[in-house]
Amino acid sequence: MTDEVQPPPPRSRRLPRAVRERQILDAAVEVFSRHGYHSASMDEVSDVAGVSKPMIYSYLGAKEDLFAKCIRREANRLLEAVRLGVRSELPPDMQLWHGLRAFYRFVAEYRDSWTVLHRQALTVGGQFAGEINLLRSKAIDMVAALVVTAGTKKGLGELAEFSGPALAVALVGAAESLADWWLDHSDVSDGVVASWLMNLVWLGFNDLVEGQVWRPSS
Amino acid sequence: MTDEVQPPPPRSRRLPRAVRERQILDAAVEVFSRHGYHSASMDEVSDVAGVSKPMIYSYLGAKEDLFAKCIRREANRLLEAVRLGVRSELPPDMQLWHGLRAFYRFVAEYRDSWTVLHRQALTVGGQFAGEINLLRSKAIDMVAALVVTAGTKKGLGELAEFSGPALAVALVGAAESLADWWLDHSDVSDGVVASWLMNLVWLGFNDLVEGQVWRPSS
């Protein structure tokens, strides 16, 4: 009687809600990246996640909510990856370099995330513009902090040719544009893409055509 | 009998079709810029243009066609303005400078055009993505021609840190991003915005923090 097999307690088959939500979001990012917002089906998200449709609706809402939550999660992931990449004890060029490296490494590793954040969210249009603008403004603030700190030390605040916030806006635009191009040219490594942009914004085109090259110091 | 007043020939009241089409497109750009694609009404386009709705439909089609034609016309205008700005007899820095000046002057002068091309077309989404991508790739080709010509002269083709097409993509992204930011900061003059970007991409951040400044040679 004592070695009678006990059935597992029924709750053990249930995954915690947070785990389920992660499975669903992972599946949704994959499906939205592949088909775009309009063509993606909740049936496919359900198949890929291995979670029933009613559970998806109950946990994360309808397609629109699900897409918004994908954008929010991937945006935070991306910002976090870049933030961890920048090491504030290093000189400004190495900080920028590590930030760019982290950004392009993220795009390489989470290609679906970037596709959803950049291509799919833009082509869906206005209803998700708020989420995307929030991501961009956080990214711009992060770059501006670096640029303004370095610039202020050198007394550039006074100079008409210099605006930290505007340079940060330009740099983020350049990084996005190049990441988007890279989706169609993925034979290039993430390190090479990062070094192209680093050389442009750090050295500038004038130094480049004079044969100067920026390379990381370690 | 001979001095009997002749009524004007009926055709003289009719404007040529090309003139009407221009009036309609001008009005449509204004209305789309103000309200966005979805909220813009054909009634308002008709009011602003002073052209009846049936004539708009007959000449330029329904709202979707009208929007696509606005994008196409404004994109060609913008490219033409930049092309005329770049003077190929000048050294590369002055060519780039004049190109950037022409771009930001266009955005200042035709604010509605830029708003439709950049903000409104992006928030409408996928159906107009083809038109916008065509504009971007023409702009990138134009910049790449300049960058690659200057780079090839100096033998940069071999260098891993240099890619003409990628730099052109980055530069166009930076210019767009800064133009978009400028819509909300229009107290800055177009010349100053152009000089910020010129200093970033020509001199690079390293020279800037060392106190170097690029200024046009004439």
Coordinates of C-alpha atoms in Angstrom, one line a residue:
Chain A
M1 CA 0.0 0.0 0.0
T2 CA 2.8 2.4 0.8
D3 CA 4.4 2.1 -2.7
E4 CA 1.1 2.8 -4.4
V5 CA 1.9 5.2 -7.3
Q6 CA 0.5 8.7 -6.6
P7 CA -0.8 10.6 -9.6
P8 CA 1.1 13.9 -9.9
P9 CA -0.8 16.8 -8.3
P10 CA -3.0 18.4 -11.1
R11 CA -1.4 21.8 -10.7
S12 CA 2.1 20.5 -11.7
R13 CA 1.0 20.3 -15.4
R14 CA 0.1 24.0 -15.4
L15 CA 3.0 26.3 -16.2
P16 CA 3.1 29.6 -14.3
R17 CA 1.3 32.4 -16.1
A18 CA 4.6 34.4 -16.6
V19 CA 6.1 31.4 -18.5
R20 CA 3.0 31.0 -20.7
E21 CA 3.1 34.7 -21.5
R22 CA 6.7 34.5 -22.5
Q23 CA 5.9 31.5 -24.8
I24 CA 3.1 33.4 -26.4
L25 CA 5.1 36.6 -26.9
D26 CA 8.1 34.6 -28.3
A27 CA 5.7 32.9 -30.8
A28 CA 4.0 36.2 -31.6
V29 CA 7.2 38.0 -32.4
E30 CA 8.2 35.1 -34.7
V31 CA 4.8 35.1 -36.5
F32 CA 4.5 38.9 -36.8
S33 CA 8.1 39.1 -38.1
R34 CA 7.3 36.5 -40.8
H35 CA 3.9 37.7 -42.0
G36 CA 3.5 41.3 -40.8
Y37 CA 0.7 42.5 -38.6
H38 CA -2.2 42.3 -41.0
S39 CA -1.5 38.8 -42.4
A40 CA -0.4 37.2 -39.1
S41 CA -3.1 34.9 -37.7
M42 CA -3.8 34.1 -34.1
D43 CA -4.1 30.4 -35.1
E44 CA -0.5 30.4 -36.1
V45 CA 0.6 32.1 -32.9
S46 CA -1.4 29.5 -31.0
D47 CA 0.3 26.7 -33.0
V48 CA 3.8 28.0 -32.6
A49 CA 3.3 28.8 -28.9
G50 CA 1.6 25.5 -28.1
V51 CA -1.0 27.5 -26.2
S52 CA -4.7 27.6 -26.9
K53 CA -6.3 30.6 -28.5
P54 CA -8.6 31.3 -25.6
M55 CA -5.7 31.3 -23.2
I56 CA -3.8 33.8 -25.5
Y57 CA -6.9 36.1 -25.5
S58 CA -7.3 35.7 -21.7
Y59 CA -3.6 36.4 -20.9
L60 CA -2.6 39.0 -23.5
G61 CA -5.7 40.1 -25.3
A62 CA -6.6 40.3 -29.0
K63 CA -4.2 40.7 -31.9
E64 CA -3.8 44.5 -31.5
D65 CA -2.9 44.2 -27.8
L66 CA -0.6 41.3 -28.5
F67 CA 1.3 43.3 -31.2
A68 CA 1.6 46.3 -28.9
K69 CA 3.0 44.1 -26.1
C70 CA 5.5 42.5 -28.5
I71 CA 6.7 46.0 -29.5
R72 CA 7.0 47.0 -25.8
R73 CA 8.9 43.9 -24.8
E74 CA 11.3 43.9 -27.7
A75 CA 11.9 47.6 -27.3
N76 CA 12.8 47.2 -23.7
R77 CA 15.1 44.2 -24.5
L78 CA 16.9 46.2 -27.2
L79 CA 17.4 49.2 -24.9
E80 CA 18.6 47.0 -22.1
A81 CA 21.1 45.2 -24.4
V82 CA 22.5 48.6 -25.5
R83 CA 22.6 50.0 -22.0
L84 CA 24.5 46.9 -20.8
G85 CA 26.9 47.3 -23.7
V86 CA 27.9 50.8 -22.9
R87 CA 30.5 50.9 -20.1
S88 CA 30.6 54.3 -18.6
E89 CA 34.1 54.0 -17.2
L90 CA 35.5 53.9 -20.8
P91 CA 36.5 56.9 -22.9
P92 CA 33.6 58.3 -25.1
D93 CA 34.7 56.6 -28.3
M94 CA 34.9 53.2 -26.6
Q95 CA 31.5 53.8 -25.0
L96 CA 30.0 54.6 -28.4
W97 CA 31.7 51.7 -30.0
H98 CA 30.4 49.2 -27.4
G99 CA 26.9 50.7 -27.7
L100 CA 26.9 50.3 -31.5
R101 CA 28.4 46.8 -31.1
A102 CA 25.6 45.8 -28.7
F103 CA 22.9 47.3 -31.0
Y104 CA 24.1 45.4 -34.1
R105 CA 24.7 42.2 -32.1
F106 CA 21.1 42.5 -30.9
V107 CA 19.8 42.9 -34.4
A108 CA 21.8 39.9 -35.5
E109 CA 20.7 37.7 -32.7
Y110 CA 17.1 38.8 -32.5
R111 CA 16.4 39.5 -36.1
D112 CA 12.7 38.9 -35.6
S113 CA 12.6 41.4 -32.8
W114 CA 14.2 44.1 -35.0
T115 CA 11.9 43.2 -37.9
V116 CA 8.8 43.7 -35.8
L117 CA 10.1 46.8 -34.1
H118 CA 11.3 48.5 -37.3
R119 CA 9.7 47.2 -40.5
Q120 CA 6.4 45.7 -39.3
A121 CA 5.5 48.4 -36.8
L122 CA 6.2 51.1 -39.4
T123 CA 4.1 49.4 -42.1
V124 CA 1.2 48.9 -39.8
G125 CA 1.0 52.6 -39.2
G126 CA -0.3 55.1 -36.8
Q127 CA -1.9 53.0 -34.1
F128 CA 1.5 51.8 -32.8
A129 CA 3.4 55.0 -33.5
G130 CA 3.3 55.9 -29.8
E131 CA 5.2 52.8 -28.7
I132 CA 7.8 53.2 -31.4
N133 CA 8.3 56.9 -30.7
L134 CA 8.8 56.1 -27.0
L135 CA 11.6 53.6 -28.0
R136 CA 13.2 56.1 -30.3
S137 CA 13.2 58.9 -27.7
K138 CA 14.7 56.6 -25.1
A139 CA 17.4 55.6 -27.5
I140 CA 18.1 59.2 -28.4
D141 CA 18.3 60.2 -24.7
M142 CA 20.8 57.5 -24.2
V143 CA 23.0 58.6 -27.0
A144 CA 22.5 62.3 -26.2
A145 CA 23.7 61.7 -22.6
L146 CA 27.0 60.3 -24.0
V147 CA 27.4 63.0 -26.7
V148 CA 26.5 65.9 -24.4
T149 CA 28.7 64.7 -21.6
A150 CA 31.7 64.5 -23.9
G151 CA 30.9 67.8 -25.7
T152 CA 30.3 69.8 -22.5
K153 CA 33.6 68.8 -21.1
K154 CA 35.2 70.4 -24.1
G155 CA 33.1 73.5 -23.8
L156 CA 31.2 72.8 -27.1
G157 CA 27.9 74.0 -25.6
E158 CA 28.6 77.5 -27.0
L159 CA 29.4 76.4 -30.5
A160 CA 26.7 77.0 -33.2
E161 CA 28.1 74.0 -35.2
F162 CA 27.4 71.6 -32.3
S163 CA 24.1 70.4 -30.8
G164 CA 24.2 67.3 -28.6
P165 CA 20.5 66.4 -28.9
A166 CA 20.5 67.0 -32.7
L167 CA 23.6 64.8 -33.1
A168 CA 22.0 62.1 -31.1
V169 CA 18.9 62.2 -33.3
A170 CA 21.1 62.0 -36.4
L171 CA 23.1 59.1 -35.0
V172 CA 20.1 57.1 -34.0
G173 CA 18.6 57.7 -37.5
A174 CA 21.8 56.5 -39.1
A175 CA 22.0 53.4 -36.9
E176 CA 18.4 52.5 -37.7
S177 CA 18.8 53.1 -41.4
L178 CA 21.9 50.9 -41.6
A179 CA 20.3 48.2 -39.5
D180 CA 17.4 48.1 -42.0
W181 CA 19.7 47.9 -45.0
W182 CA 21.6 45.1 -43.2
L183 CA 18.5 42.9 -43.1
D184 CA 18.9 42.6 -46.8
H185 CA 22.7 42.3 -46.7
S186 CA 23.2 39.9 -43.9
D187 CA 26.4 38.4 -45.3
V188 CA 28.2 41.3 -43.6
S189 CA 29.1 40.6 -39.9
D190 CA 27.7 42.7 -37.1
G191 CA 31.2 43.9 -36.1
V192 CA 31.8 45.2 -39.6
V193 CA 28.5 47.1 -39.8
A194 CA 29.2 48.6 -36.4
S195 CA 32.7 49.7 -37.5
W196 CA 31.4 51.4 -40.7
L197 CA 29.1 53.5 -38.6
M198 CA 31.7 54.2 -35.9
N199 CA 34.1 55.4 -38.5
L200 CA 31.6 57.6 -40.1
V201 CA 30.4 59.3 -36.9
W202 CA 33.6 59.3 -35.0
L203 CA 36.2 60.2 -37.6
G204 CA 33.9 61.6 -40.3
F205 CA 34.2 61.4 -44.0
N206 CA 37.0 63.8 -44.3
D207 CA 39.4 61.7 -42.1
L208 CA 38.2 58.6 -43.9
V209 CA 39.1 59.9 -47.4
E210 CA 42.4 60.9 -46.0
G211 CA 43.0 57.3 -45.1
Q212 CA 42.5 57.5 -41.3
V213 CA 40.7 54.6 -39.7
W214 CA 39.3 54.3 -36.2
R215 CA 39.8 50.9 -34.5
P216 CA 38.9 49.9 -31.0
S217 CA 41.7 50.4 -28.5
S218 CA 41.2 46.9 -27.0
Chain B
M1 CA -24.3 94.0 -86.5
T2 CA -20.5 93.9 -86.7
D3 CA -20.0 95.3 -83.2
E4 CA -22.3 92.7 -81.7
V5 CA -20.7 91.3 -78.5
Q6 CA -19.5 87.8 -79.0
P7 CA -19.8 85.5 -76.0
P8 CA -16.4 84.1 -75.1
P9 CA -15.8 80.7 -76.5
P10 CA -17.0 78.2 -74.0
R11 CA -13.5 76.5 -73.8
S12 CA -11.8 79.6 -72.4
R13 CA -13.4 79.1 -69.0
R14 CA -11.9 75.7 -68.7
L15 CA -8.4 75.5 -67.3
P16 CA -6.1 72.9 -69.0
R17 CA -6.2 69.6 -67.3
A18 CA -2.6 69.8 -66.2
V19 CA -3.4 73.1 -64.3
R20 CA -6.4 71.5 -62.6
E21 CA -4.3 68.5 -61.6
R22 CA -1.7 70.7 -60.1
Q23 CA -4.3 72.6 -58.1
I24 CA -5.8 69.3 -56.9
L25 CA -2.4 67.9 -55.9
D26 CA -1.4 71.1 -54.1
A27 CA -4.6 71.0 -52.1
A28 CA -4.3 67.3 -51.4
V29 CA -0.7 67.7 -50.0
E30 CA -2.0 70.5 -47.7
V31 CA -5.0 68.5 -46.5
F32 CA -3.0 65.2 -46.0
S33 CA -0.3 67.0 -44.2
R34 CA -2.8 68.6 -41.8
H35 CA -5.0 65.6 -41.1
G36 CA -3.1 62.5 -42.1
Y37 CA -4.3 60.0 -44.7
H38 CA -7.2 58.4 -42.8
S39 CA -8.8 61.6 -41.4
A40 CA -8.4 63.7 -44.6
S41 CA -11.6 64.1 -46.5
M42 CA -12.1 64.4 -50.2
D43 CA -14.6 67.2 -49.4
E44 CA -11.9 69.3 -47.9
V45 CA -9.5 68.6 -50.8
S46 CA -12.3 69.7 -53.1
D47 CA -12.9 72.9 -51.1
V48 CA -9.2 73.9 -50.9
A49 CA -8.6 73.1 -54.6
G50 CA -11.8 74.8 -55.7
V51 CA -12.4 71.8 -57.9
S52 CA -15.5 69.6 -57.8
K53 CA -15.2 66.1 -56.3
P54 CA -16.3 64.3 -59.5
M55 CA -13.6 66.2 -61.4
I56 CA -11.0 65.1 -58.7
Y57 CA -12.1 61.4 -59.1
S58 CA -12.1 61.7 -62.8
Y59 CA -8.6 63.3 -63.1
L60 CA -6.7 61.7 -60.2
G61 CA -8.8 58.8 -58.9
A62 CA -10.0 58.0 -55.4
K63 CA -8.3 58.9 -52.1
E64 CA -5.8 56.1 -52.3
D65 CA -4.6 57.0 -55.8
L66 CA -4.5 60.7 -54.9
F67 CA -2.3 60.0 -51.9
A68 CA 0.0 57.8 -54.0
K69 CA 0.3 60.6 -56.6
C70 CA 1.1 63.2 -53.9
I71 CA 3.9 61.0 -52.6
R72 CA 5.3 60.5 -56.1
R73 CA 5.1 64.2 -57.0
E74 CA 6.6 65.4 -53.8
A75 CA 9.4 62.7 -53.9
N76 CA 10.4 63.8 -57.3
R77 CA 10.3 67.5 -56.3
L78 CA 12.6 66.8 -53.3
L79 CA 15.0 64.7 -55.3
E80 CA 15.2 67.3 -58.1
A81 CA 15.8 70.1 -55.5
V82 CA 18.7 68.2 -54.0
R83 CA 20.1 67.2 -57.4
L84 CA 20.1 70.9 -58.5
G85 CA 21.7 71.8 -55.2
V86 CA 24.7 69.5 -55.6
R87 CA 27.3 71.1 -58.0
S88 CA 29.5 68.4 -59.3
E89 CA 32.4 70.8 -60.2
L90 CA 33.0 71.5 -56.5
P91 CA 35.1 69.4 -54.0
P92 CA 33.3 66.6 -52.2
D93 CA 32.7 68.5 -49.0
M94 CA 31.1 71.4 -50.8
Q95 CA 29.0 69.0 -52.9
L96 CA 27.7 67.3 -49.7
W97 CA 27.2 70.7 -48.1
H98 CA 25.1 72.0 -50.9
G99 CA 23.1 68.8 -51.1
L100 CA 22.3 69.0 -47.4
R101 CA 21.5 72.7 -47.7
A102 CA 19.1 72.0 -50.6
F103 CA 17.5 69.2 -48.6
Y104 CA 16.8 71.3 -45.5
R105 CA 15.8 74.3 -47.5
F106 CA 13.2 72.1 -49.2
V107 CA 11.9 70.8 -45.9
A108 CA 11.6 74.4 -44.6
E109 CA 9.9 75.6 -47.8
Y110 CA 7.7 72.7 -48.4
R111 CA 6.9 71.6 -44.9
D112 CA 3.7 70.0 -46.0
S113 CA 5.5 67.9 -48.6
W114 CA 8.0 66.6 -46.1
T115 CA 5.2 65.9 -43.6
V116 CA 3.3 63.8 -46.2
L117 CA 6.4 62.1 -47.4
H118 CA 7.8 61.2 -44.1
R119 CA 5.3 61.3 -41.3
Q120 CA 2.0 60.6 -43.0
A121 CA 3.2 58.0 -45.4
L122 CA 4.9 56.1 -42.6
T123 CA 1.9 56.1 -40.4
V124 CA -0.5 55.0 -43.2
G125 CA 1.6 51.9 -43.5
G126 CA 2.4 49.2 -46.0
Q127 CA 0.3 50.1 -49.0
F128 CA 2.5 53.1 -49.8
A129 CA 5.8 51.6 -48.7
G130 CA 6.8 50.9 -52.3
E131 CA 6.7 54.6 -53.2
I132 CA 8.6 55.6 -50.2
N133 CA 11.2 52.9 -50.6
L134 CA 11.7 54.1 -54.2
L135 CA 12.4 57.6 -53.0
R136 CA 14.8 56.4 -50.3
S137 CA 16.7 54.3 -52.7
K138 CA 17.1 57.1 -55.2
A139 CA 18.3 59.4 -52.5
I140 CA 20.8 56.8 -51.3
D141 CA 22.1 56.3 -54.8
M142 CA 22.6 60.0 -55.2
V143 CA 24.6 60.2 -51.9
A144 CA 26.5 56.9 -52.7
A145 CA 27.6 58.3 -56.0
L146 CA 29.3 61.2 -54.2
V147 CA 30.8 59.1 -51.4
V148 CA 32.0 56.3 -53.6
T149 CA 33.6 58.7 -56.2
A150 CA 35.4 60.5 -53.4
G151 CA 36.4 57.2 -51.7
T152 CA 37.5 55.4 -54.8
K153 CA 39.9 58.3 -55.7
K154 CA 41.6 57.7 -52.4
G155 CA 41.7 53.9 -52.8
L156 CA 39.3 53.3 -50.0
G157 CA 37.5 50.4 -51.8
E158 CA 39.9 48.0 -50.3
L159 CA 39.4 49.1 -46.7
A160 CA 37.2 47.0 -44.4
E161 CA 36.3 50.1 -42.4
F162 CA 34.8 51.8 -45.5
S163 CA 31.7 51.0 -47.5
G164 CA 30.4 53.7 -49.8
P165 CA 26.8 52.3 -50.1
A166 CA 26.5 51.6 -46.3
L167 CA 27.7 55.1 -45.5
A168 CA 25.2 56.6 -47.9
V169 CA 22.4 54.6 -46.2
A170 CA 23.6 55.9 -42.8
L171 CA 23.8 59.4 -44.0
V172 CA 20.3 59.4 -45.6
G173 CA 18.9 57.9 -42.3
A174 CA 20.6 60.6 -40.3
A175 CA 19.3 63.4 -42.6
E176 CA 15.7 62.0 -42.4
S177 CA 15.8 61.6 -38.6
L178 CA 17.1 65.1 -38.1
A179 CA 14.5 66.6 -40.5
D180 CA 11.8 64.8 -38.6
W181 CA 13.1 66.2 -35.3
W182 CA 13.3 69.6 -36.9
L183 CA 9.5 69.6 -37.6
D184 CA 9.1 70.0 -33.8
H185 CA 12.0 72.4 -33.3
S186 CA 11.5 74.8 -36.2
D187 CA 13.0 77.8 -34.4
V188 CA 16.4 76.5 -35.7
S189 CA 17.2 77.8 -39.2
D190 CA 17.7 75.4 -42.1
G191 CA 21.4 76.5 -42.4
V192 CA 22.1 75.6 -38.8
V193 CA 20.5 72.2 -39.1
A194 CA 22.5 71.5 -42.3
S195 CA 25.7 72.6 -40.6
W196 CA 25.1 70.2 -37.6
L197 CA 24.8 67.2 -39.8
M198 CA 27.7 68.3 -42.1
N199 CA 29.9 68.7 -39.1
L200 CA 29.0 65.3 -37.8
V201 CA 29.5 63.3 -41.0
W202 CA 32.4 65.3 -42.4
L203 CA 34.5 66.0 -39.4
G204 CA 33.1 63.3 -37.1
F205 CA 32.6 63.5 -33.4
N206 CA 36.3 63.2 -32.5
D207 CA 37.3 66.3 -34.4
L208 CA 34.2 68.1 -33.0
V209 CA 35.1 67.4 -29.4
E210 CA 38.7 68.5 -30.2
G211 CA 37.2 71.9 -31.1
Q212 CA 37.5 71.6 -34.9
V213 CA 34.7 73.0 -37.0
W214 CA 33.8 72.6 -40.6
R215 CA 32.6 75.8 -42.3
P216 CA 31.8 76.2 -46.0
S217 CA 34.7 77.6 -48.0
S218 CA 32.6 80.2 -49.8

